[in-house]
Short mmCIF file of C-alpha atoms (C1' of nucleotides) in Angstrom, two decimals:
data_model
loop_
_atom_site.label_atom_id
_atom_site.label_comp_id
_atom_site.label_asym_id
_atom_site.label_seq_id
_atom_site.Cartn_x
_atom_site.Cartn_y
_atom_site.Cartn_z
CA MET A 1 33.11 10.91 15.40
CA ASN A 2 32.44 11.38 11.74
CA ARG A 3 32.11 14.13 9.21
CA SER A 4 28.92 15.46 10.66
CA GLY A 5 30.44 15.63 14.10
CA THR A 6 28.02 13.21 15.74
CA GLN A 7 28.45 9.75 17.19
CA LEU A 8 27.30 6.90 15.00
CA SER A 9 26.10 3.58 16.30
CA SER A 10 27.93 0.46 15.21
CA ALA A 11 24.92 -0.64 13.20
CA SER A 12 24.98 2.64 11.29
CA GLN A 13 28.66 2.32 10.68
CA ARG A 14 28.20 -1.11 9.20
CA TRP A 15 25.35 0.03 6.97
CA LEU A 16 27.29 3.03 5.76
CA LYS A 17 30.23 0.79 4.97
CA GLU A 18 27.93 -1.41 2.90
CA LEU A 19 26.55 1.56 1.03
CA ARG A 20 30.09 2.74 0.45
CA SER A 21 31.19 -0.57 -1.02
CA ALA A 22 28.13 -0.58 -3.25
CA GLY A 23 29.53 2.60 -4.77
CA TYR A 24 27.47 5.18 -2.95
CA ARG A 25 28.92 8.20 -1.24
CA LEU A 26 28.86 8.93 2.44
CA THR A 27 26.96 12.12 3.03
CA ALA A 28 25.59 13.78 6.11
CA PRO A 29 21.92 13.44 5.03
CA ARG A 30 22.40 9.73 4.46
CA GLN A 31 24.10 9.28 7.77
CA ALA A 32 21.20 10.94 9.53
CA VAL A 33 18.64 8.68 7.88
CA VAL A 34 20.67 5.53 8.42
CA GLU A 35 21.34 6.32 12.04
CA ILE A 36 17.61 6.48 12.74
CA ILE A 37 16.39 3.43 10.92
CA ALA A 38 19.34 1.15 11.63
CA ASN A 39 18.56 1.43 15.32
CA SER A 40 14.80 1.42 15.38
CA GLU A 41 12.82 -1.51 16.75
CA PHE A 42 9.70 0.13 15.36
CA LEU A 43 8.22 0.35 11.92
CA LEU A 44 9.00 3.69 10.37
CA ASP A 45 7.25 5.31 7.46
CA PRO A 46 9.09 7.86 5.30
CA GLN A 47 7.50 10.86 6.98
CA THR A 48 8.26 9.71 10.52
CA LEU A 49 11.79 8.82 9.52
CA TYR A 50 12.10 12.27 7.99
CA ASP A 51 10.87 13.97 11.15
CA ARG A 52 13.34 12.09 13.31
CA ALA A 53 16.32 12.36 11.02
CA ARG A 54 15.79 16.08 10.65
CA ARG A 55 16.62 16.46 14.32
CA ARG A 56 20.12 15.28 13.40
CA TYR A 57 20.36 17.07 10.12
CA PRO A 58 17.84 19.90 9.85
CA ARG A 59 18.42 20.70 6.17
CA LEU A 60 17.30 17.19 5.21
CA GLY A 61 14.67 16.90 2.48
CA LEU A 62 11.94 14.30 2.45
CA VAL A 63 13.04 13.32 -1.04
CA THR A 64 16.39 12.20 0.31
CA VAL A 65 14.62 9.92 2.75
CA TYR A 66 12.81 8.20 -0.12
CA ARG A 67 16.02 7.94 -2.11
CA THR A 68 17.97 6.55 0.81
CA LEU A 69 15.30 3.98 1.62
CA GLU A 70 15.43 2.89 -1.99
CA LYS A 71 19.16 2.24 -1.76
CA LEU A 72 18.92 0.54 1.60
CA GLU A 73 16.21 -1.75 0.32
CA GLU A 74 18.27 -2.52 -2.76
CA GLN A 75 21.19 -3.48 -0.51
CA GLY A 76 18.95 -5.67 1.62
CA LEU A 77 19.45 -3.51 4.71
CA VAL A 78 15.82 -2.58 5.17
CA GLN A 79 12.59 -4.25 4.13
CA ARG A 80 9.16 -2.88 3.49
CA VAL A 81 6.48 -4.20 5.82
CA HIS A 82 2.86 -4.62 4.84
CA HIS A 83 0.19 -4.46 7.45
CA PRO A 84 -3.55 -3.90 7.64
CA ASP A 85 -3.26 -0.13 7.84
CA GLY A 86 -0.74 0.41 5.10
CA CYS A 87 2.36 -0.66 3.32
CA GLN A 88 4.70 2.26 3.51
CA ALA A 89 6.57 1.19 6.61
CA PHE A 90 10.15 -0.01 6.75
CA ILE A 91 12.24 -1.90 9.24
CA ALA A 92 15.84 -3.09 9.43
CA ALA A 93 16.14 -6.40 7.59
CA VAL A 94 17.69 -9.56 8.97
CA ASN A 95 19.70 -12.22 7.21
CA GLY A 96 17.95 -15.38 6.20
CA HIS A 97 14.25 -15.98 6.19
CA GLN A 98 12.50 -14.70 9.24
CA HIS A 99 8.93 -13.89 10.04
CA LEU A 100 7.50 -10.78 11.62
CA LEU A 101 5.70 -10.13 14.85
CA ILE A 102 4.20 -6.65 14.93
CA CYS A 103 2.63 -4.71 17.76
CA GLN A 104 -0.61 -3.18 16.55
CA ARG A 105 -0.42 -0.40 19.07
CA CYS A 106 3.17 0.88 19.01
CA ASN A 107 4.49 -0.68 15.80
CA ARG A 108 7.29 -2.47 17.57
CA VAL A 109 8.60 -5.27 15.39
CA GLN A 110 10.30 -8.47 16.31
CA TYR A 111 11.54 -11.26 14.10
CA PHE A 112 10.98 -14.90 14.81
CA SER A 113 12.18 -17.90 12.90
CA GLY A 114 9.27 -19.90 11.65
CA ASP A 115 9.42 -23.60 12.14
CA GLY A 116 11.10 -24.43 8.86
CA GLU A 117 10.10 -28.06 8.94
CA ARG A 118 6.42 -27.48 9.57
CA MET A 119 6.35 -24.65 7.07
CA GLY A 120 7.92 -26.86 4.47
CA ALA A 121 5.40 -29.59 5.15
CA LEU A 122 2.54 -27.13 4.92
CA MET A 123 3.75 -25.74 1.62
CA GLU A 124 4.23 -29.23 0.28
CA SER A 125 0.69 -30.24 1.10
CA VAL A 126 -0.82 -27.03 -0.25
CA SER A 127 1.21 -27.42 -3.40
CA GLN A 128 -0.08 -30.97 -3.86
CA ALA A 129 -3.66 -29.99 -3.28
CA SER A 130 -3.68 -26.87 -5.43
CA GLY A 131 -1.25 -27.60 -8.23
CA TYR A 132 0.56 -24.35 -7.48
CA GLN A 133 4.32 -24.27 -7.55
CA ILE A 134 5.11 -22.29 -4.42
CA GLN A 135 7.97 -19.84 -4.49
CA GLU A 136 7.62 -17.58 -1.51
CA HIS A 137 5.67 -17.20 1.69
CA TRP A 138 4.72 -14.52 4.13
CA LEU A 139 3.94 -15.19 7.75
CA GLN A 140 3.18 -12.28 10.02
CA LEU A 141 1.70 -12.20 13.47
CA PHE A 142 -0.01 -9.16 14.93
CA GLY A 143 -0.70 -8.44 18.54
CA LEU A 144 0.33 -6.42 21.55
CA CYS A 145 3.90 -6.29 22.78
CA ALA A 146 4.58 -6.71 26.48
CA ASP A 147 4.91 -2.96 27.09
CA CYS A 148 1.61 -2.20 25.42
CA GLN A 149 -0.18 -4.94 27.35
CA ALA A 150 1.12 -3.36 30.53
CA SER A 151 0.05 0.15 29.62
CA ALA A 152 -3.37 -1.08 28.47
CA GLU A 153 -4.00 -2.47 31.94
CA GLN A 154 -3.77 0.91 33.57
CA MET B 1 -33.46 -10.60 -15.05
CA ASN B 2 -33.14 -7.48 -13.02
CA ARG B 3 -33.59 -3.78 -13.38
CA SER B 4 -30.62 -3.37 -15.65
CA GLY B 5 -31.88 -6.09 -17.95
CA THR B 6 -28.91 -8.40 -17.54
CA GLN B 7 -28.51 -11.80 -15.92
CA LEU B 8 -26.90 -11.82 -12.51
CA SER B 9 -24.94 -14.72 -11.09
CA SER B 10 -26.15 -16.29 -7.89
CA ALA B 11 -23.13 -14.94 -6.04
CA SER B 12 -24.00 -11.41 -7.14
CA GLN B 13 -27.57 -11.88 -6.09
CA ARG B 14 -26.49 -12.95 -2.65
CA TRP B 15 -24.11 -10.03 -2.28
CA LEU B 16 -26.70 -7.54 -3.44
CA LYS B 17 -29.16 -9.00 -0.97
CA GLU B 18 -26.61 -8.45 1.79
CA LEU B 19 -26.00 -4.89 0.74
CA ARG B 20 -29.73 -4.37 0.65
CA SER B 21 -30.22 -5.66 4.16
CA ALA B 22 -27.40 -3.44 5.37
CA GLY B 23 -29.53 -0.53 4.25
CA TYR B 24 -27.94 0.22 0.90
CA ARG B 25 -29.87 0.63 -2.31
CA LEU B 26 -29.69 -1.59 -5.34
CA THR B 27 -28.48 0.42 -8.26
CA ALA B 28 -27.27 -0.48 -11.70
CA PRO B 29 -23.70 0.79 -11.13
CA ARG B 30 -23.42 -1.29 -7.98
CA GLN B 31 -24.76 -4.36 -9.70
CA ALA B 32 -22.16 -4.00 -12.41
CA VAL B 33 -19.30 -3.76 -9.92
CA VAL B 34 -20.60 -6.60 -7.77
CA GLU B 35 -21.16 -8.88 -10.72
CA ILE B 36 -17.51 -8.58 -11.72
CA ILE B 37 -15.81 -8.98 -8.39
CA ALA B 38 -18.15 -11.56 -6.89
CA ASN B 39 -17.20 -13.93 -9.66
CA SER B 40 -13.53 -13.26 -10.10
CA GLU B 41 -10.89 -15.81 -9.09
CA PHE B 42 -8.29 -13.13 -9.70
CA LEU B 43 -7.14 -10.17 -7.70
CA LEU B 44 -8.69 -6.99 -9.02
CA ASP B 45 -7.53 -3.47 -8.43
CA PRO B 46 -10.00 -0.59 -8.64
CA GLN B 47 -8.96 0.44 -12.14
CA THR B 48 -9.22 -3.06 -13.58
CA LEU B 49 -12.55 -3.58 -11.90
CA TYR B 50 -13.69 -0.27 -13.35
CA ASP B 51 -12.62 -1.25 -16.86
CA ARG B 52 -14.49 -4.54 -16.67
CA ALA B 53 -17.60 -3.24 -14.98
CA ARG B 54 -17.88 -0.47 -17.53
CA ARG B 55 -18.54 -3.07 -20.18
CA ARG B 56 -21.76 -3.82 -18.32
CA TYR B 57 -22.59 -0.29 -17.36
CA PRO B 58 -20.75 2.23 -19.53
CA ARG B 59 -21.74 5.35 -17.59
CA LEU B 60 -19.99 3.98 -14.50
CA GLY B 61 -17.54 6.30 -12.74
CA LEU B 62 -14.33 5.18 -11.10
CA VAL B 63 -15.44 6.88 -7.91
CA THR B 64 -18.38 4.54 -7.66
CA VAL B 65 -16.01 1.59 -7.82
CA TYR B 66 -14.11 2.94 -4.83
CA ARG B 67 -17.30 3.62 -2.95
CA THR B 68 -18.71 0.18 -3.69
CA LEU B 69 -15.51 -1.58 -2.66
CA GLU B 70 -15.66 0.33 0.60
CA LYS B 71 -19.14 -0.97 1.31
CA LEU B 72 -18.32 -4.50 0.26
CA GLU B 73 -15.28 -4.53 2.50
CA GLU B 74 -17.33 -3.17 5.37
CA GLN B 75 -19.83 -5.99 4.88
CA GLY B 76 -17.05 -8.57 4.78
CA LEU B 77 -17.79 -9.52 1.20
CA VAL B 78 -14.40 -8.56 -0.18
CA GLN B 79 -10.99 -8.27 1.39
CA ARG B 80 -7.96 -6.25 0.43
CA VAL B 81 -4.93 -8.33 -0.44
CA HIS B 82 -1.38 -7.19 0.17
CA HIS B 83 1.41 -8.49 -1.96
CA PRO B 84 4.97 -7.55 -2.84
CA ASP B 85 3.97 -5.32 -5.73
CA GLY B 86 1.17 -3.46 -4.09
CA CYS B 87 -1.79 -3.42 -1.80
CA GLN B 88 -4.65 -2.08 -3.81
CA ALA B 89 -6.06 -5.41 -4.92
CA PHE B 90 -9.30 -6.98 -3.75
CA ILE B 91 -10.78 -10.44 -3.82
CA ALA B 92 -14.03 -12.02 -2.69
CA ALA B 93 -13.78 -12.91 1.00
CA VAL B 94 -14.58 -16.26 2.53
CA ASN B 95 -16.12 -17.10 5.85
CA GLY B 96 -13.86 -18.13 8.64
CA HIS B 97 -10.14 -17.81 8.72
CA GLN B 98 -8.47 -18.90 5.54
CA HIS B 99 -5.09 -18.26 4.04
CA LEU B 100 -4.19 -17.10 0.58
CA LEU B 101 -2.33 -18.69 -2.27
CA ILE B 102 -1.56 -16.19 -5.01
CA CYS B 103 -0.21 -16.71 -8.50
CA GLN B 104 2.54 -14.19 -9.13
CA ARG B 105 1.98 -14.25 -12.84
CA CYS B 106 -1.79 -14.07 -13.37
CA ASN B 107 -3.01 -12.99 -9.93
CA ARG B 108 -5.24 -15.98 -9.52
CA VAL B 109 -6.10 -16.46 -5.88
CA GLN B 110 -7.07 -19.55 -3.99
CA TYR B 111 -7.87 -20.00 -0.34
CA PHE B 112 -6.51 -22.80 1.76
CA SER B 113 -7.22 -23.64 5.35
CA GLY B 114 -4.07 -23.46 7.35
CA ASP B 115 -3.41 -26.29 9.70
CA GLY B 116 -5.16 -24.76 12.68
CA GLU B 117 -3.46 -26.98 15.19
CA ARG B 118 0.06 -26.30 14.01
CA MET B 119 -0.69 -22.64 13.63
CA GLY B 120 -2.02 -22.49 17.16
CA ALA B 121 1.06 -24.25 18.46
CA LEU B 122 3.33 -21.88 16.58
CA MET B 123 1.54 -18.82 17.90
CA GLU B 124 1.66 -20.19 21.39
CA SER B 125 5.40 -20.73 21.26
CA VAL B 126 6.08 -17.34 19.70
CA SER B 127 3.87 -15.73 22.29
CA GLN B 128 5.78 -17.41 25.10
CA ALA B 129 9.15 -16.47 23.68
CA SER B 130 8.32 -12.86 22.88
CA GLY B 131 5.82 -11.81 25.50
CA TYR B 132 3.48 -10.61 22.75
CA GLN B 133 -0.23 -11.27 23.04
CA ILE B 134 -1.05 -12.43 19.53
CA GLN B 135 -4.32 -11.35 18.03
CA GLU B 136 -4.14 -11.96 14.33
CA HIS B 137 -2.02 -13.66 11.72
CA TRP B 138 -1.37 -13.49 8.02
CA LEU B 139 -0.19 -16.44 6.03
CA GLN B 140 0.19 -16.05 2.31
CA LEU B 141 1.90 -18.25 -0.22
CA PHE B 142 3.06 -16.98 -3.58
CA GLY B 143 3.85 -19.04 -6.63
CA LEU B 144 2.68 -20.12 -10.03
CA CYS B 145 -0.74 -21.64 -10.60
CA ALA B 146 -1.04 -24.77 -12.72
CA ASP B 147 -2.08 -22.82 -15.83
CA CYS B 148 0.86 -20.45 -15.59
CA GLN B 149 3.31 -23.30 -15.07
CA ALA B 150 1.96 -24.88 -18.25
CA SER B 151 2.23 -21.71 -20.32
CA ALA B 152 5.72 -21.01 -18.98
CA GLU B 153 6.88 -24.34 -20.37
CA GLN B 154 6.14 -23.39 -23.94
"C1'" DC C 1 37.78 18.49 -10.94
"C1'" DT C 2 34.02 15.07 -12.09
"C1'" DG C 3 30.08 13.06 -11.18
"C1'" DC C 4 27.08 11.60 -7.51
"C1'" DT C 5 23.80 13.97 -4.19
"C1'" DT C 6 20.82 17.24 -2.53
"C1'" DG C 7 16.75 20.16 -1.90
"C1'" DC C 8 13.30 22.64 -4.10
"C1'" DA C 9 9.56 22.86 -7.08
"C1'" DA C 10 6.77 20.67 -10.20
"C1'" DA C 11 4.79 16.57 -12.07
"C1'" DG C 12 2.32 12.17 -11.41
"C1'" DG C 13 -0.75 8.83 -9.82
"C1'" DA C 14 -4.07 7.13 -6.74
"C1'" DT C 15 -7.84 8.08 -3.75
"C1'" DT C 16 -11.18 11.21 -1.57
"C1'" DT C 17 -14.36 15.05 -1.31
"C1'" DG C 18 -17.85 18.73 -2.75
"C1'" DC C 19 -21.72 19.33 -5.22
"C1'" DA C 20 -25.69 19.49 -8.31
"C1'" DC C 21 -28.40 16.12 -10.51
"C1'" DC C 22 -30.60 11.64 -10.62
"C1'" DT C 23 -32.77 7.30 -8.89
"C1'" DT C 24 -34.51 4.03 -5.47
"C1'" DA C 25 -37.71 2.71 -2.26
"C1'" DT D 1 -40.77 12.87 -2.65
"C1'" DA D 2 -37.16 12.27 0.65
"C1'" DA D 3 -32.83 10.16 1.20
"C1'" DG D 4 -29.29 7.94 -0.72
"C1'" DG D 5 -26.34 7.34 -4.85
"C1'" DT D 6 -23.91 9.03 -9.01
"C1'" DG D 7 -20.53 11.22 -11.96
"C1'" DC D 8 -17.79 15.10 -12.74
"C1'" DA D 9 -14.28 18.17 -11.32
"C1'" DA D 10 -11.36 19.64 -7.90
"C1'" DA D 11 -8.77 18.77 -3.87
"C1'" DT D 12 -5.51 15.73 -1.33
"C1'" DC D 13 -1.96 12.78 -0.30
"C1'" DC D 14 2.03 10.29 -1.26
"C1'" DT D 15 5.82 9.49 -4.25
"C1'" DT D 16 8.77 10.46 -8.20
"C1'" DT D 17 11.20 13.44 -11.48
"C1'" DG D 18 13.75 17.60 -13.43
"C1'" DC D 19 17.14 20.60 -12.44
"C1'" DA D 20 20.64 23.86 -10.77
"C1'" DA D 21 23.70 24.10 -6.99
"C1'" DG D 22 26.49 21.57 -3.55
"C1'" DC D 23 29.85 18.13 -2.01
"C1'" DA D 24 32.54 13.59 -1.82
"C1'" DG D 25 36.19 11.29 -3.49
#
DNA sequence: CTGCTTGCAAAGGATTTGCACCTTA
DNA sequence: TAAGGTGCAAATCCTTTGCAAGCAG
C-alpha cells in the first residue's frame, strides 16, 4: 500500500523510485499517471492516459499528465512514438536500442531488437553512397497483432 | 510561360498536370506552392512553404498552402515526414518504396532503397517471433549531410 | 516551514472551417 | 456562368504558462 491507499505494481514502484532519486516528489496524481503508463502494452496519448488515470485519482488535471510525461521522458522511462496518424502517443521505454512493432488496429506495441549487424552494414553502405554521417536510425514495423488478426476473421 | 507569367520547372509542370487530371483546377496560388515544394531537396513545413511561395505569389494565404498540401498528399506527390522534432514537414514523394535519410542540421532529405531482401527477411523473422502480420515499415536514418559536415568543421 | 506540485483559467500555436468574393474551364 | 478555389476571420484542438492554493519532505 502507499499514500493513496492503492496497490502499486512493481514497475510503478521502480519508476517512482527513479523519479524520487531525480529529485521529484511522490504525489498521488503522479502515482496515478505512472501506474497506468508503466503497465500499458498499448500506445497512450495524453488524453487517454488522463481518462484512465482519473479513475484512480479523480481530481487529476490534464495538465499534470503533460507535466508527468515530460518528466518521465526526461528520465528515459517513456518514449514518444510517431506513427502515420499522429505523434502524441507514448509508451514505456526499454533500455538499449530497440525497434518498434505497432498494431495499427489496437495500438499494441512490442519491441524487437533489430539485427545490429545487418543494420550496421546497411548504414555503412548508405553512408558511403550518400556522404552523410549517420547518427541515428528509426525502424518501425506496422501491422496487426495476433489478437486483432483473430478478431478480424470473425 | 504560364498564366502567372513565370517559368515553371518540369517537375512542377508534371505535378500540375496530375492535379489537373485528378479534376483540380490550375490556379496561380497552387502553381506557386507546387513550384516550391516540387523542387525542394529539403523538408518544408507549411509556414516555410508559405513564406517561400509568397515571393512568387504575394496574395497567397496560408490556408491555401494547407489545402494544396492536402491535395498533393492525396495524389501521392508529397509525403509527410516524421522526425524527432516534429511531424509537420513535407517532401516530394518518390515512386515505390524508398527510405529516408535526413540531415538533422539543414533538413536536406535523400531517398535510399533499402535492401529489400534483408528487409524482407527481417520482417519475416519478426513476424514469426511476434505473431504480428506486418503490413508496413518505416526506416529512416538521421545524420549530417556532406555540406553540413564541411561547415561544422570550420 | 519551504519550495515543489497541482488544478484552474487563460494564453499560445497550429490547423480547420464558414463564408462572401473571385477565377477557371 | 456554374463550380471550384481563395483569403480573411473565426472556430477548434492540443499544449503550455501564470498563479494562488495545496502538499511532500
